[in-house]
PDB file of C-alpha atoms in Angstrom:
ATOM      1  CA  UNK A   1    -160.606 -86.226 101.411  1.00 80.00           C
ATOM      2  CA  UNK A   2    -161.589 -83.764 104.598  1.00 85.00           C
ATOM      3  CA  UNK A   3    -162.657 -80.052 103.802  1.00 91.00           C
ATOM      4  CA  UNK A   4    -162.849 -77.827 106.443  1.00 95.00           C
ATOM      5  CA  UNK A   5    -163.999 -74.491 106.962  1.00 94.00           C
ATOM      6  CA  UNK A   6    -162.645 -71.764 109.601  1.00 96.00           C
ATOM      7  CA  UNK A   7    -164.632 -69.034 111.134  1.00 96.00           C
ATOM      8  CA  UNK A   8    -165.033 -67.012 113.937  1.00 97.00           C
ATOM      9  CA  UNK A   9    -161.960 -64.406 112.701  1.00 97.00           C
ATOM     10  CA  UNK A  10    -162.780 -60.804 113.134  1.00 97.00           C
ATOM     11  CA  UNK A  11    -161.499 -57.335 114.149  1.00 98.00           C
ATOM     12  CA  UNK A  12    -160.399 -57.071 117.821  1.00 98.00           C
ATOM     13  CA  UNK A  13    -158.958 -55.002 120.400  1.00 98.00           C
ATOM     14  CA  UNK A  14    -155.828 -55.580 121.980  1.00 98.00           C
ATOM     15  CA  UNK A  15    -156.917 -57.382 125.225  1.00 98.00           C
ATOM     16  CA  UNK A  16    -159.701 -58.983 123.669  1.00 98.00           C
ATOM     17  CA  UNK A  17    -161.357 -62.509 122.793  1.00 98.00           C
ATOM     18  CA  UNK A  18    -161.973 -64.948 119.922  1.00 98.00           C
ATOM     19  CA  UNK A  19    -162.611 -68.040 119.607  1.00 98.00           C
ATOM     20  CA  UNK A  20    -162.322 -69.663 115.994  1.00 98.00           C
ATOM     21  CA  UNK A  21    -163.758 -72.836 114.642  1.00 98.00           C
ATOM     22  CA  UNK A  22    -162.739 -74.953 112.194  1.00 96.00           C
ATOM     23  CA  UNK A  23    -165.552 -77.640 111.120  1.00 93.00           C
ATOM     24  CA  UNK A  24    -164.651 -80.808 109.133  1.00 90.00           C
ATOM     25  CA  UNK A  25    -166.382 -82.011 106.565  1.00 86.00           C
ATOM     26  CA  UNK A  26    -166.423 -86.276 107.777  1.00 79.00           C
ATOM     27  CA  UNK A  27    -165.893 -87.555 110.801  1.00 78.00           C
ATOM     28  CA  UNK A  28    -162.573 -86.359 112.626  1.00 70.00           C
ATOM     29  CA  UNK A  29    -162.535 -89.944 114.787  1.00 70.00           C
ATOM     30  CA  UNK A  30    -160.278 -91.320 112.318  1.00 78.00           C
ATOM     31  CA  UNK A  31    -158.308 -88.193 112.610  1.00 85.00           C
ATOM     32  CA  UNK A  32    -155.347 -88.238 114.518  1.00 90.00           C
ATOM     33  CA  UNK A  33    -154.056 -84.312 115.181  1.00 94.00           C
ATOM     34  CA  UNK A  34    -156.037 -81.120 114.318  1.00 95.00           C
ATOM     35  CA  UNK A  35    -154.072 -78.067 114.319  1.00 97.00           C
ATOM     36  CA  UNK A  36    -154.077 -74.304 114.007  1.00 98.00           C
ATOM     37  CA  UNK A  37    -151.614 -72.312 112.173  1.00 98.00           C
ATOM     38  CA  UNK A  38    -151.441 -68.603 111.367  1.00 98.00           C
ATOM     39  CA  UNK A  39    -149.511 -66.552 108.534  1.00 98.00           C
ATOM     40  CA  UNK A  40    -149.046 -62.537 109.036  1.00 97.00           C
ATOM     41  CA  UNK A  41    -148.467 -60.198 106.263  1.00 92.00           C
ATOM     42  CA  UNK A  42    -144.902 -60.746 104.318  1.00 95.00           C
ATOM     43  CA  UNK A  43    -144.038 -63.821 107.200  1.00 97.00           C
ATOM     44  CA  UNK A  44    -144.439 -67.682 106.329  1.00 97.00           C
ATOM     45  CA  UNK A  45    -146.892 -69.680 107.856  1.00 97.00           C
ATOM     46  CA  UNK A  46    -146.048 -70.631 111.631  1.00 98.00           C
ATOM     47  CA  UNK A  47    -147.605 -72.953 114.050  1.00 98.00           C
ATOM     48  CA  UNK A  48    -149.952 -71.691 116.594  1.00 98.00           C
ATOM     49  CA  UNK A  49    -151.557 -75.068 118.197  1.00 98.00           C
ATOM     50  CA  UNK A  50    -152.480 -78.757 117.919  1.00 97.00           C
ATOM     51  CA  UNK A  51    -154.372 -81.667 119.602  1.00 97.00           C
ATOM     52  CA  UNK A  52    -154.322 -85.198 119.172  1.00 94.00           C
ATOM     53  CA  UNK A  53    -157.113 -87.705 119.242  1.00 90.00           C
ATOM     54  CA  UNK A  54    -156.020 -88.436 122.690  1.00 91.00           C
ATOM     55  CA  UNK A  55    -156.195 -84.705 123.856  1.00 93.00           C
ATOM     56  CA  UNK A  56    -152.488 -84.160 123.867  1.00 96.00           C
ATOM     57  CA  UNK A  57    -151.917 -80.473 123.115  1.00 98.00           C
ATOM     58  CA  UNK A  58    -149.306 -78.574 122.177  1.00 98.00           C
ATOM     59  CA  UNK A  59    -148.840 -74.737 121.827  1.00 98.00           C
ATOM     60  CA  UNK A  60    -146.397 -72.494 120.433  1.00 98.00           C
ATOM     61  CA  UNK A  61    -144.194 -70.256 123.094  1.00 98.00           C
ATOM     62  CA  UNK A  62    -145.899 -66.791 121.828  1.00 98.00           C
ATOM     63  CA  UNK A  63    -149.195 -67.960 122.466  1.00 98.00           C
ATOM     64  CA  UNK A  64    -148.794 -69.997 125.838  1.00 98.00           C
ATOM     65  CA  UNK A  65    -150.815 -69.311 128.938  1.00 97.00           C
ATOM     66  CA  UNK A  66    -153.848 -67.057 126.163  1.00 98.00           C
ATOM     67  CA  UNK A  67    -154.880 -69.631 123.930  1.00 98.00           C
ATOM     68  CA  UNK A  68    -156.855 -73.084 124.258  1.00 98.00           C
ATOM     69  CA  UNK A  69    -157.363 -75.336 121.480  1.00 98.00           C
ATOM     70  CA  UNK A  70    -159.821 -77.814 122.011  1.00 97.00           C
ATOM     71  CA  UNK A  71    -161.600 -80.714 119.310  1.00 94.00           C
ATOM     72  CA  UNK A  72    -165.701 -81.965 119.803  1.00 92.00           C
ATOM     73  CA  UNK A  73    -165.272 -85.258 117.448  1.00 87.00           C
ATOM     74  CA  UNK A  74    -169.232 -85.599 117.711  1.00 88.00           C
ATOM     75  CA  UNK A  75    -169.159 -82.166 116.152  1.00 88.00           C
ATOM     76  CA  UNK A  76    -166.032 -83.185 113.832  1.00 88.00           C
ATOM     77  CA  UNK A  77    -164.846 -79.693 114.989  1.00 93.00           C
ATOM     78  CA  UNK A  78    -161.133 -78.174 116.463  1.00 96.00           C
ATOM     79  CA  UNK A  79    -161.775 -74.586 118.313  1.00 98.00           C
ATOM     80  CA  UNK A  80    -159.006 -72.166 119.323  1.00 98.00           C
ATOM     81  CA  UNK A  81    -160.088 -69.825 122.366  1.00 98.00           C
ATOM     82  CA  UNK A  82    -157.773 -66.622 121.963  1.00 98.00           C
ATOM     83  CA  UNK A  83    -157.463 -64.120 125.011  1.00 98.00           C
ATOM     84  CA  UNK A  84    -155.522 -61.538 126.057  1.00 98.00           C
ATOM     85  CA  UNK A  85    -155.068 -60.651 122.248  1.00 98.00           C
ATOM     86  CA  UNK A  86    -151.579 -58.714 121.038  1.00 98.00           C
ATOM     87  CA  UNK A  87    -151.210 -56.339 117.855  1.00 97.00           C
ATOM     88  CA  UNK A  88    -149.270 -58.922 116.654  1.00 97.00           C
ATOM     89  CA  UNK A  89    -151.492 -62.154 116.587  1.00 98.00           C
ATOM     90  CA  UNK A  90    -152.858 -60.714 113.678  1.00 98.00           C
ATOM     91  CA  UNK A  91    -153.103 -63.214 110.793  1.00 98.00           C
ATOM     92  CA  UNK A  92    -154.769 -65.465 109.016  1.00 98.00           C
ATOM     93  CA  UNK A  93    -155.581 -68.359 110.533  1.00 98.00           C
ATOM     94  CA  UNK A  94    -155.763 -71.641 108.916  1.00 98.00           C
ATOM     95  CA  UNK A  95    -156.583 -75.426 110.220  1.00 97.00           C
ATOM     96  CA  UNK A  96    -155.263 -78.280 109.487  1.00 96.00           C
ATOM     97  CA  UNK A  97    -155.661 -82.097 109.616  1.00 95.00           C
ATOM     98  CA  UNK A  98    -153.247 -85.479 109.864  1.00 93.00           C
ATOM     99  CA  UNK A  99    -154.781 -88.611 109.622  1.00 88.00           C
ATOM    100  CA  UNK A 100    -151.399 -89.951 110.972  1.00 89.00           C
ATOM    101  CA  UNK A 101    -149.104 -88.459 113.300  1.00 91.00           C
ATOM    102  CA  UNK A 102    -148.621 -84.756 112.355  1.00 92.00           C
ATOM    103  CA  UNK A 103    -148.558 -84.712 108.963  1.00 93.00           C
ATOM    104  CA  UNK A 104    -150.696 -82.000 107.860  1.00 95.00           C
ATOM    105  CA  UNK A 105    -152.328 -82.764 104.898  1.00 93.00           C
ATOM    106  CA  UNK A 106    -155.753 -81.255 104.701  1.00 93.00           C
ATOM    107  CA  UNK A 107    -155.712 -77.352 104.828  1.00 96.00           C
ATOM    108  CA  UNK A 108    -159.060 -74.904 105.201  1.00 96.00           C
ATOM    109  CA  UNK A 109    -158.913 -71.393 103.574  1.00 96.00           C
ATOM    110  CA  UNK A 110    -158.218 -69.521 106.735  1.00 97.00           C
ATOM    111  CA  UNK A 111    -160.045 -66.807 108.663  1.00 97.00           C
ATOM    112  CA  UNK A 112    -158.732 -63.058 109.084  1.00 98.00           C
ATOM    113  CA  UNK A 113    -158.191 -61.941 112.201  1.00 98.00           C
ATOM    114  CA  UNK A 114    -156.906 -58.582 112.679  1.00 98.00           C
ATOM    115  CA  UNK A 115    -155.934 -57.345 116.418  1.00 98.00           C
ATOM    116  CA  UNK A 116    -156.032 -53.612 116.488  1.00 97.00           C
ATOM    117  CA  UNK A 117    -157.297 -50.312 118.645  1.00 95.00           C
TER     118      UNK A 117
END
């Protein structure tokens, strides 16, 4: 079992920064992808970012080129730098863990973060 707990969300500007962290609660060396996802009012859940134990990342097209996910496995911790923030990256934003492959299997409870002037 792996509990993990977001934070970092917030309210923001559009055109501003924040970075999230999501903190595991055992080792994340055994762990092969981390991963952020995001769900917006009256929308499913989507796919934001992930990276594997071997650095490989992936992104999703919207958020190409402004965010960086990045993992510290001595911290057992995944990040997501945000820039260049839109009205519509609000969400709540959740991470997730697969011990093999990308199955995500281990959820946190998500962090708000709300993009707005």
């Amino acid at each position: 079992q792996v509990q993990l707990v977001e934070s970092g969300g917030g309210l923001v500007q559009p055109g501003g920064s924040l970075r999230l962290s999501c903190a595991a609660s055992r080792s994340t060396f055994s762990v092969n992808a981390m991963a952020w996802y995001r769900q917006a009012p009256g929308k499913q859940r989507e796919f934001v970012a992930d990276i594997t134990i071997d650095s490989n990342t992936r992104y999703a097209d919207s958020v190409k080129g402004r965010f960086t996910i990045s993992r510290d496995n001595a911290r057992n911790t995944v990040y997501l730098q945000m820039n260049s923030l839109k009205t519509e990256d609000t969400a709540v934003y959740y991470c997730a863990v697969a011990r093999r492959g990308y199955t995500y299997t281990y959820w946190g409870q998500g962090t708000q973060v709300t993009v707005s002037s």
